[in-house]
Short mmCIF file of C-alpha atoms in Angstrom, two decimals:
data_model
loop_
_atom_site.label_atom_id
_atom_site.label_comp_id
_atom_site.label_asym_id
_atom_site.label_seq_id
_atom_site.Cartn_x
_atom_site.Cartn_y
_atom_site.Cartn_z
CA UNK A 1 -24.11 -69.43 33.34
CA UNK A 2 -27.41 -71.15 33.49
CA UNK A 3 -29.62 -69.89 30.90
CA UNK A 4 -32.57 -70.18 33.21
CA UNK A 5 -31.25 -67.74 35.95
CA UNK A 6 -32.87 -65.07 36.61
CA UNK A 7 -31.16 -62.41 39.12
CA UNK A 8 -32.80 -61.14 41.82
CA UNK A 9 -34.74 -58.16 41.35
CA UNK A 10 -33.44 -55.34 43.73
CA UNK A 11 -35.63 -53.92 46.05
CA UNK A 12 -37.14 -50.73 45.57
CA UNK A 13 -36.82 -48.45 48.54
CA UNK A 14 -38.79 -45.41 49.30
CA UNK A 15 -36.25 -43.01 50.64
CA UNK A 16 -37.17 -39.56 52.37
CA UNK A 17 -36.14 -36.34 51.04
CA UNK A 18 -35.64 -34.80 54.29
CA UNK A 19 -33.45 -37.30 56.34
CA UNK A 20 -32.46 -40.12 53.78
CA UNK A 21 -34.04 -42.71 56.08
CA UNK A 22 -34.90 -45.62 53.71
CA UNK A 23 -38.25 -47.77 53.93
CA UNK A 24 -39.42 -51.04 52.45
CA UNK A 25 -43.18 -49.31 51.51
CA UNK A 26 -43.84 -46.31 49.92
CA UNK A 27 -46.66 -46.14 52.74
CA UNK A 28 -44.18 -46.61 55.71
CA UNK A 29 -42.59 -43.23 54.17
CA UNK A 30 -45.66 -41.29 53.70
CA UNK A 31 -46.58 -42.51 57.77
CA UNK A 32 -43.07 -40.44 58.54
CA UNK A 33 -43.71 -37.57 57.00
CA UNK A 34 -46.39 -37.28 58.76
CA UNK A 35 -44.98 -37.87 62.06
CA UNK A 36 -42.00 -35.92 61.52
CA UNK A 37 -43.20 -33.22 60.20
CA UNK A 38 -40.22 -32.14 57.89
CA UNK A 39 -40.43 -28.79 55.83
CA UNK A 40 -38.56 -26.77 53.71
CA UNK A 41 -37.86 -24.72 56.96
CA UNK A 42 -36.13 -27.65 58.20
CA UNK A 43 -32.04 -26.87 59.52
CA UNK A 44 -29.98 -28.54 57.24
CA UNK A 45 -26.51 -29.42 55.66
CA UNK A 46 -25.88 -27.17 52.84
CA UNK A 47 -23.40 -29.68 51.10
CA UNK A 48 -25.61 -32.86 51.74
CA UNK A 49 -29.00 -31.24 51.64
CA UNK A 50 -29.95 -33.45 54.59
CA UNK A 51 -32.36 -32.02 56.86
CA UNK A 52 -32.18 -32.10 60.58
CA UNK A 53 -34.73 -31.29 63.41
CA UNK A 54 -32.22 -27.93 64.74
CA UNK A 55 -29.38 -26.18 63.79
CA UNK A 56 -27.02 -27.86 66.63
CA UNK A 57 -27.93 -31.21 64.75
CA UNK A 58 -26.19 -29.49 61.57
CA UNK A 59 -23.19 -28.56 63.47
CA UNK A 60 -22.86 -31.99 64.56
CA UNK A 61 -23.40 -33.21 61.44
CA UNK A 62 -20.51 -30.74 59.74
CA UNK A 63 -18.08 -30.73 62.66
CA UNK A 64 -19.27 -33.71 65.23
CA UNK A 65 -17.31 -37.51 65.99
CA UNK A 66 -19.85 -38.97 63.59
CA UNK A 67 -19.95 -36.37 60.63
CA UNK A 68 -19.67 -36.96 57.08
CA UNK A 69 -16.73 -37.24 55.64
CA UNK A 70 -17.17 -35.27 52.46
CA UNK A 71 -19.43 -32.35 54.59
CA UNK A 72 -16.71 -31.78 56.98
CA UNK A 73 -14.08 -31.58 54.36
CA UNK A 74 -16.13 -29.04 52.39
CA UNK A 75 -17.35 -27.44 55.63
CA UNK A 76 -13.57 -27.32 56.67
CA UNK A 77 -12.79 -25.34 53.41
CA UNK A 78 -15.61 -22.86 53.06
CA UNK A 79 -17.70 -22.84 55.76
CA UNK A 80 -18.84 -20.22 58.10
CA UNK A 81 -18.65 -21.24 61.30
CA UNK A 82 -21.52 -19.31 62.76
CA UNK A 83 -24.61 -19.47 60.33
CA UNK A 84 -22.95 -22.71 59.13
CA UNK A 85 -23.27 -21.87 55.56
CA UNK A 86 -21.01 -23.00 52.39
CA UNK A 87 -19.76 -20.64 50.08
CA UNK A 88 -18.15 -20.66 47.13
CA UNK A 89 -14.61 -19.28 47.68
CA UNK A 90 -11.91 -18.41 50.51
CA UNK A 91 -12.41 -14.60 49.70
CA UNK A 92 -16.21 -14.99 49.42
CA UNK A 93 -16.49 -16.55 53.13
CA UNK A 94 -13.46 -14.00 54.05
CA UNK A 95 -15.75 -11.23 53.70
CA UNK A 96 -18.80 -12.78 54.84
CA UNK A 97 -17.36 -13.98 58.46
CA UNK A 98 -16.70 -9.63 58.85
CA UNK A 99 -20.38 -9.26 59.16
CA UNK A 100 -21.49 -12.44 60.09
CA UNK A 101 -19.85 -11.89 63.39
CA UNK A 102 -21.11 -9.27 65.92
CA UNK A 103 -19.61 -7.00 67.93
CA UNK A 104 -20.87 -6.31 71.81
CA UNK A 105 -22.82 -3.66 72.55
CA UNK A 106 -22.37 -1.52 75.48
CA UNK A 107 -24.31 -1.67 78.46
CA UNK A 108 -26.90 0.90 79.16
CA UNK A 109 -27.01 2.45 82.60
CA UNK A 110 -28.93 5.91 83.99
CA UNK A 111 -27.85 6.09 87.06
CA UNK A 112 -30.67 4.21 89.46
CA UNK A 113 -33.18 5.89 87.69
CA UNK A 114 -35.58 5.59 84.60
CA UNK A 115 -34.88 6.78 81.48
CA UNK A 116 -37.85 8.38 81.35
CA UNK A 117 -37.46 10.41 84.33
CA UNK A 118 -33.68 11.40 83.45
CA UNK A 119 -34.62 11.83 79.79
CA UNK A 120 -37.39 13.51 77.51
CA UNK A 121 -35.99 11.55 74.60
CA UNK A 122 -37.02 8.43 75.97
CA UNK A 123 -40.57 10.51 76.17
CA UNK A 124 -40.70 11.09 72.68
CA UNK A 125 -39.79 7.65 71.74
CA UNK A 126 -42.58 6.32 73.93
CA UNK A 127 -45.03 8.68 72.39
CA UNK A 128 -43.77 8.11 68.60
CA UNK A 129 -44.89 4.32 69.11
CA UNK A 130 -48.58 5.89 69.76
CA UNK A 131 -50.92 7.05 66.42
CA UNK A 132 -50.32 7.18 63.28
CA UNK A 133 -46.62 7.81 62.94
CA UNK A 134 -45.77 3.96 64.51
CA UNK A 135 -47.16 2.83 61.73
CA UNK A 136 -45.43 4.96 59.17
CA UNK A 137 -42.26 3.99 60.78
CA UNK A 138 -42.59 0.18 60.59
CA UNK A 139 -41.92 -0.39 63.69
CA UNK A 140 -42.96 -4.26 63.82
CA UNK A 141 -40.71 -5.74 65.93
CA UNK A 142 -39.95 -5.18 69.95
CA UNK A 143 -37.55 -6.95 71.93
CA UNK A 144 -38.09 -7.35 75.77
CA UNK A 145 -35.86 -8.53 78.59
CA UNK A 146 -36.38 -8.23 82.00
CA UNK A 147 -33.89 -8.90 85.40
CA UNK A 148 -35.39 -10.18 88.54
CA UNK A 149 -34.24 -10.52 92.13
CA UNK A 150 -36.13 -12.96 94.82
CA UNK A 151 -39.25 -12.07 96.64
CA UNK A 152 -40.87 -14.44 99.07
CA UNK A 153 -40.07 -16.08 102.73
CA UNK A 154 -36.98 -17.01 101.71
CA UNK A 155 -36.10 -15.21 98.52
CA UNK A 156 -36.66 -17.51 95.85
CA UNK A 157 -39.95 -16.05 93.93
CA UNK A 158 -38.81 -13.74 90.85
CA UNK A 159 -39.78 -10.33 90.81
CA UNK A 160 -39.28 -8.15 88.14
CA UNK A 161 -36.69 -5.74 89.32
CA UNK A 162 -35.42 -3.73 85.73
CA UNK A 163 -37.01 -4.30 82.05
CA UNK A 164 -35.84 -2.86 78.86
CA UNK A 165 -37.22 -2.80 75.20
CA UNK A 166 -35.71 -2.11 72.13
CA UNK A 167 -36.70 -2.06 68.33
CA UNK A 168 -35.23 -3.71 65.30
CA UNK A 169 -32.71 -1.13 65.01
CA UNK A 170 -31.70 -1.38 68.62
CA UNK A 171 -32.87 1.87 69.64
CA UNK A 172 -34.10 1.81 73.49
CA UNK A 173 -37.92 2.63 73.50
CA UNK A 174 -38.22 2.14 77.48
CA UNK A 175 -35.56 1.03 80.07
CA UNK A 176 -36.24 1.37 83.66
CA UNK A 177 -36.29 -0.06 87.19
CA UNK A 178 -39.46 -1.80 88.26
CA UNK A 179 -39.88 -1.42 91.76
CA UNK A 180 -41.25 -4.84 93.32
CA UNK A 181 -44.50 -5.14 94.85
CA UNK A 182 -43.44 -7.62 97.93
CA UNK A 183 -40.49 -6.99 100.55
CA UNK A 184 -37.25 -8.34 98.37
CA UNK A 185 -35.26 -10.65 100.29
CA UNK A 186 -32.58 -11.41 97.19
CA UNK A 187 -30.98 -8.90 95.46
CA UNK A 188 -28.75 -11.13 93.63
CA UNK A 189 -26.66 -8.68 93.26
CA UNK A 190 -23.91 -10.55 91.55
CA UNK A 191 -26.09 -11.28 88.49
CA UNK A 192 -28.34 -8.35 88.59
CA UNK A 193 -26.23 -5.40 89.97
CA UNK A 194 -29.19 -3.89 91.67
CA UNK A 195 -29.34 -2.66 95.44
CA UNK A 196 -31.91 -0.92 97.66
CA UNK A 197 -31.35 2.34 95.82
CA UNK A 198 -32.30 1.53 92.46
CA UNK A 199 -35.86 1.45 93.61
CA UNK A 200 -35.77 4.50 95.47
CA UNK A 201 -37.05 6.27 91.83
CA UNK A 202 -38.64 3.14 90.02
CA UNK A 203 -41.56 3.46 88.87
CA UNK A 204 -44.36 0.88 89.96
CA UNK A 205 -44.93 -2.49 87.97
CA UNK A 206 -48.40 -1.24 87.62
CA UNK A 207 -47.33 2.13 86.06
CA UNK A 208 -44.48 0.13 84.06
CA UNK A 209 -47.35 -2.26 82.82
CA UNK A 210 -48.90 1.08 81.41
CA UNK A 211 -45.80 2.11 79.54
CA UNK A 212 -45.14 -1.63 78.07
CA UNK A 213 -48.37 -1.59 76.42
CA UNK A 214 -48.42 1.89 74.96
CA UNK A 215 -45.23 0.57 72.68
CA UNK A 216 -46.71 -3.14 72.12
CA UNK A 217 -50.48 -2.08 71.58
CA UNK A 218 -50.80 1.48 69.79
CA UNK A 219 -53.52 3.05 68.69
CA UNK A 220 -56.89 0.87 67.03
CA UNK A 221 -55.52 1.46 63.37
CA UNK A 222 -52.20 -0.28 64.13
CA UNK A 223 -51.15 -3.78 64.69
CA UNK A 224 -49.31 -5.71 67.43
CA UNK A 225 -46.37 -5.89 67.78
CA UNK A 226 -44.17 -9.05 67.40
CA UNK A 227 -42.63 -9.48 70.52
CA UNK A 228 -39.09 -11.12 71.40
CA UNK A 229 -37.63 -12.56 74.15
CA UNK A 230 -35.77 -15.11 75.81
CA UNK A 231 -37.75 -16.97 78.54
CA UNK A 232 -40.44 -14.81 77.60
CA UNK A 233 -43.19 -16.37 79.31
CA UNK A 234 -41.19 -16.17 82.43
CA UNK A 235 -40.97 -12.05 82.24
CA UNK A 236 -44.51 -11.89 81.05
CA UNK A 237 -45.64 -13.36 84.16
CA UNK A 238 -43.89 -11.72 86.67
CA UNK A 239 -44.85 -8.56 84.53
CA UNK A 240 -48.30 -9.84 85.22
CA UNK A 241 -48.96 -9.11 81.61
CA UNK A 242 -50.19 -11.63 78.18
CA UNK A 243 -48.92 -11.06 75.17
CA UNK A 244 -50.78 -13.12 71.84
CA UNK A 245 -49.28 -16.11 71.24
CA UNK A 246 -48.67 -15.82 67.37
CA UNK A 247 -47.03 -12.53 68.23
CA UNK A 248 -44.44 -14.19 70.75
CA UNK A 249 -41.12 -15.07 68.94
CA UNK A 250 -38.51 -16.92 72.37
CA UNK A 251 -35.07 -17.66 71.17
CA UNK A 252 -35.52 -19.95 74.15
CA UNK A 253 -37.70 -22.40 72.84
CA UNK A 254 -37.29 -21.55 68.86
CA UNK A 255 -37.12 -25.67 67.61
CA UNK A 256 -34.01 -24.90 65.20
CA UNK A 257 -32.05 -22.77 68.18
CA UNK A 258 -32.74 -25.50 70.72
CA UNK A 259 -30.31 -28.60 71.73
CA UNK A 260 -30.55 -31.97 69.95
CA UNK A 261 -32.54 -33.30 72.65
CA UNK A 262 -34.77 -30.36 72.36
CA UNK A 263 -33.69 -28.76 75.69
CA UNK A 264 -33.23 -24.93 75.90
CA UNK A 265 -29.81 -22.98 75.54
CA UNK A 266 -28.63 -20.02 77.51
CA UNK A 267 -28.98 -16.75 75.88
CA UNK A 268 -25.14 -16.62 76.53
CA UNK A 269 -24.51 -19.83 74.64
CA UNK A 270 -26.47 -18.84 72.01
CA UNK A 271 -24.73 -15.65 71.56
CA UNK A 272 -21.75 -17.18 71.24
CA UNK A 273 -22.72 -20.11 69.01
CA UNK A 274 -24.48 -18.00 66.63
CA UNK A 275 -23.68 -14.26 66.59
CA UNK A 276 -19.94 -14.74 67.65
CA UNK A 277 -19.37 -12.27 70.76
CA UNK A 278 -19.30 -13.23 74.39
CA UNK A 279 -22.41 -11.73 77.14
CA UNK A 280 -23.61 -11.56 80.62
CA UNK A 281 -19.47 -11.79 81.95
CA UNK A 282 -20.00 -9.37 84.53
CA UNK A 283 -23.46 -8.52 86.34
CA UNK A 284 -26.87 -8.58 83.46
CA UNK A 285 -27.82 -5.74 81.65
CA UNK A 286 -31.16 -5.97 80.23
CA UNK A 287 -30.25 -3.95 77.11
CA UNK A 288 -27.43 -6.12 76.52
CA UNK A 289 -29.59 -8.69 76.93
CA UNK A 290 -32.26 -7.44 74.39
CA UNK A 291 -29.93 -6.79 71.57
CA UNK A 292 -28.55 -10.44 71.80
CA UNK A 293 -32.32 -11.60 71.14
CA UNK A 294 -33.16 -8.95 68.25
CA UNK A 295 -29.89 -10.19 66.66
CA UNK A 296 -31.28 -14.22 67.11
CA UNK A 297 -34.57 -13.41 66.05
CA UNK A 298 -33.04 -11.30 62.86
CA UNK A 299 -30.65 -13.84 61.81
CA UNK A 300 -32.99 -17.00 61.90
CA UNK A 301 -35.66 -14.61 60.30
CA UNK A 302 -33.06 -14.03 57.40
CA UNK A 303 -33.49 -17.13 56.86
CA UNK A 304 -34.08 -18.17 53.04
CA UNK A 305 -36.35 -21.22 52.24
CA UNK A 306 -37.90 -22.48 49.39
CA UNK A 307 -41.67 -21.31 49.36
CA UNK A 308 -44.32 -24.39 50.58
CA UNK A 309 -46.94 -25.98 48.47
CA UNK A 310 -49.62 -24.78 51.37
CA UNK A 311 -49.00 -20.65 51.86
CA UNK A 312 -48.79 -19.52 55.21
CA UNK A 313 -51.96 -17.59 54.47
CA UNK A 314 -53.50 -21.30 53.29
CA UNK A 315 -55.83 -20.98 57.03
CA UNK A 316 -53.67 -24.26 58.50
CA UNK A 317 -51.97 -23.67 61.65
CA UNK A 318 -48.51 -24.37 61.93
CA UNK A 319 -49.48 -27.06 64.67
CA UNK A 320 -51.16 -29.51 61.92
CA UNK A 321 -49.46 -30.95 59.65
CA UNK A 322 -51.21 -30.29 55.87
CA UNK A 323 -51.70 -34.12 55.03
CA UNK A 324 -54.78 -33.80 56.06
CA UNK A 325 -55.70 -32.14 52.97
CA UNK A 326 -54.98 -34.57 50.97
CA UNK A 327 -56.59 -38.30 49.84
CA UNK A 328 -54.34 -41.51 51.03
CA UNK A 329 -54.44 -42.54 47.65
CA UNK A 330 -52.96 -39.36 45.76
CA UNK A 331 -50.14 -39.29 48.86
CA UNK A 332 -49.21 -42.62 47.02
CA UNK A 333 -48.33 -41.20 43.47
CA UNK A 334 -46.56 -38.28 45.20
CA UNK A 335 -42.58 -38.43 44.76
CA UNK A 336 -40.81 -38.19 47.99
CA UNK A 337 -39.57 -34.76 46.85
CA UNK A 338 -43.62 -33.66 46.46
CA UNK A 339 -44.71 -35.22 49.96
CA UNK A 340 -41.31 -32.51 51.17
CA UNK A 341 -42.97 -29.96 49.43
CA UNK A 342 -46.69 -30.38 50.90
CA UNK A 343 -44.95 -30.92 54.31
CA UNK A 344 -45.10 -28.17 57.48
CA UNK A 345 -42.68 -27.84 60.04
CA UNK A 346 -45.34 -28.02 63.69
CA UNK A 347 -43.60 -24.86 64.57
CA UNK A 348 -44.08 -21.65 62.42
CA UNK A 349 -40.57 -20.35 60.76
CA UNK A 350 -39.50 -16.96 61.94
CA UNK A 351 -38.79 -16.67 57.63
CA UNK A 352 -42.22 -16.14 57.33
CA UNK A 353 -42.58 -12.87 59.16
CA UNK A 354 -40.96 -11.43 56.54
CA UNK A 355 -43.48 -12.28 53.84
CA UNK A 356 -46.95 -12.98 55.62
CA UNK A 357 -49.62 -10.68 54.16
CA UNK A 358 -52.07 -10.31 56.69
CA UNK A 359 -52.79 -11.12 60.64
CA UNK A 360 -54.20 -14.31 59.23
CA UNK A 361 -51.26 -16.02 58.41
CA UNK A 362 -50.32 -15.71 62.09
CA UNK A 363 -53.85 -17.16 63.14
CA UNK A 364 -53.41 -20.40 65.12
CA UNK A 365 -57.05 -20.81 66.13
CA UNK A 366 -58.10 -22.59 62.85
CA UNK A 367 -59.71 -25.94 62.75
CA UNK A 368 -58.90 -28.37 60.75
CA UNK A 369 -59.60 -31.97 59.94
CA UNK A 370 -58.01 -35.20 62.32
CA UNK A 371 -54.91 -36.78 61.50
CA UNK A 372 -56.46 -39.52 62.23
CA UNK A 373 -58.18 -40.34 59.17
CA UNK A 374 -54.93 -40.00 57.09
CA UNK A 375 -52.82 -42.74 59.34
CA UNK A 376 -55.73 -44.86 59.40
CA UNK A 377 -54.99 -45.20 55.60
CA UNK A 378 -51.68 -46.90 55.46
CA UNK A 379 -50.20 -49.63 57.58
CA UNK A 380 -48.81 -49.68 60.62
CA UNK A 381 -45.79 -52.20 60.66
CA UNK A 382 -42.53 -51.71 61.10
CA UNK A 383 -40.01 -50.33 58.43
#
């Protein structure tokens, strides 16, 4: 060998802790993470690490035509097919998959007419969610679903026919029949299940309205209520009612329970997918409906991730990313596993409700500096 060679030095790639995407500059990297917005809250492979935008992207990545070799065979072994988690033994994921997997509830029916006409329980659970003793039973989390049938010329406005609530412990706090406030021209009785007589006793939407906010908004000395849903803008409005947004939690649009392409599931796929029992294979029930959603919500709030760099009580909305904070020039002498750290997902983990401190980690009306200023620092070419 020529004593004069010298071999060529081998490049030095910056390579993100997140998604293992590999780039040339260490300022290319630090542009995607700001972009992408990865976060400790991220979905990801629990054999690989590798983090992906929602869970769906995990399965694929486990179980898909493309996965990894050495996740699926792992995966294969040991993992839970539901809540797509690894662990550490046959017996171990034995006993796991016996709770990890529902069971169906049964559907709730009264007969045509409100629970709270037919029952003074339901009564006393509305009033219990009013003064003091809400708030010495913790009751922080409601559930809502609603069923509609079609209102307008031709039948194909929603109306808000039957609603139901629950709590966390899937207890009914209000269940009744809504009786609509134009002529309805669509039952949709094959979905629904409702007919002319079910509104014979309803009570009005206005009076309905009434009850819905006693159990979301109690008395001054108590908080709102977190409220869950799927499609839950969609029964808010044809409730005609608003509902903070920080305190709305929709399975529907949830960024880790949506598809790859960041399009919605069904309720009933989800169900299926992720709590392991089939819905909604006769007509709706609302109840049914809101115990799939509690379940969702409880399960992804379950969640455990490492703890950020910025708290959730730090004042930054989920929305920004936390760059911001920082100079270009100390972003340089970060490690890729630090600029992960400092990262926030732009949605606000459902883990966090479990450990927030006050309503201000929930406040999204913060301002906060550009992004602007940050991608201005570092180039713009390709990777």
């Amino acid at each position: 060998m020529d004593p004069k060679y010298e071999p060529p030095q081998t490049l030095t790639r910056s390579k993100c802790s997140a998604c293992y995407k590999q780039y040339k500059k260490k300022d290319h990297l630090i542009k995607h993470m700001i972009i992408s917005y990865h976060s400790v809250h991220d979905p990801a492979c629990t054999v690989c690490k590798k983090h992906c935008k929602t869970l769906e992207s995990v399965r694929e990545h486990l179980s898909g035509p493309l996965a990894k070799a050495d996740c699926v065979k792992v995966f294969v072994e040991r993992g839970c097919i539901l809540c797509l988690c690894i662990f550490d033994s046959l017996d171990v994921l034995k006993v796991h998959e016996q709770n990890c997997r529902l069971s169906p509830v049964s559907p709730v029916g009264f007969g045509g007419m409100t629970l709270l006409e037919k029952s003074t329980r339901s009564e006393m659970e509305i009033r219990s969610l009013s003064g003091e003793s809400c708030c010495n039973q913790g009751l922080q989390v409601v559930a809502m679903d609603c069923e509609m049938v079609g209102v307008g010329s031709v039948g194909s406005s929603d109306a808000c026919a039957r609603v139901c609530l629950i709590d966390e412990d899937e207890n009914v706090l209000f269940h009744s029949y809504v009786k609509p406030e134009l002529p309805v021209k669509d039952y949709r009785y094959e979905i629904t299940g409702i007919t002319e007589d079910h509104f014979q006793d309803a009570l009005s939407l206005k009076k309905v309205r009434v009850k819905i906010k006693e159990i979301l908004y109690n008395a001054e000395s108590c908080k709102a209520r977190i409220l869950v849903g799927h499609s839950l803008d969609h029964d808010l409005y044809c409730l005609r009612m608003t509902h903070p947004e920080h305190l709305k939690r929709d399975t529907a649009i949830y960024p880790p329970l949506m598809k790859t392409n960041l399009v919605s599931h069904s309720l009933k796929d989800l169900t299926r997918t992720y709590l392991g029992y089939e819905i909604q294979t006769g007509t709706h029930d609302p109840f049914e409906d809101c115990v799939a959603v509690m379940r969702l919500y409880k399960r992804m709030r379950g969640q455990v991730h490492r703890n950020e760099a910025f708290s959730p009580s730090s004042g930054i909305p989920h929305s920004i990313n936390s760059f911001d904070a920082y100079d270009p020039n100390d972003l340089m002498k970060m490690s890729p596993d630090a600029l992960l750290q400092i990262s926030r997902p732009k949605y606000m983990c459902w883990c966090l409700d479990l450990r927030r401190a006050s309503d201000t980690d929930l406040d999204s009306s913060s301002s906060v500096v550009s992004l602007d200023k940050i991608l201005d620092g570092f180039s713009l070419s390709g990777e």
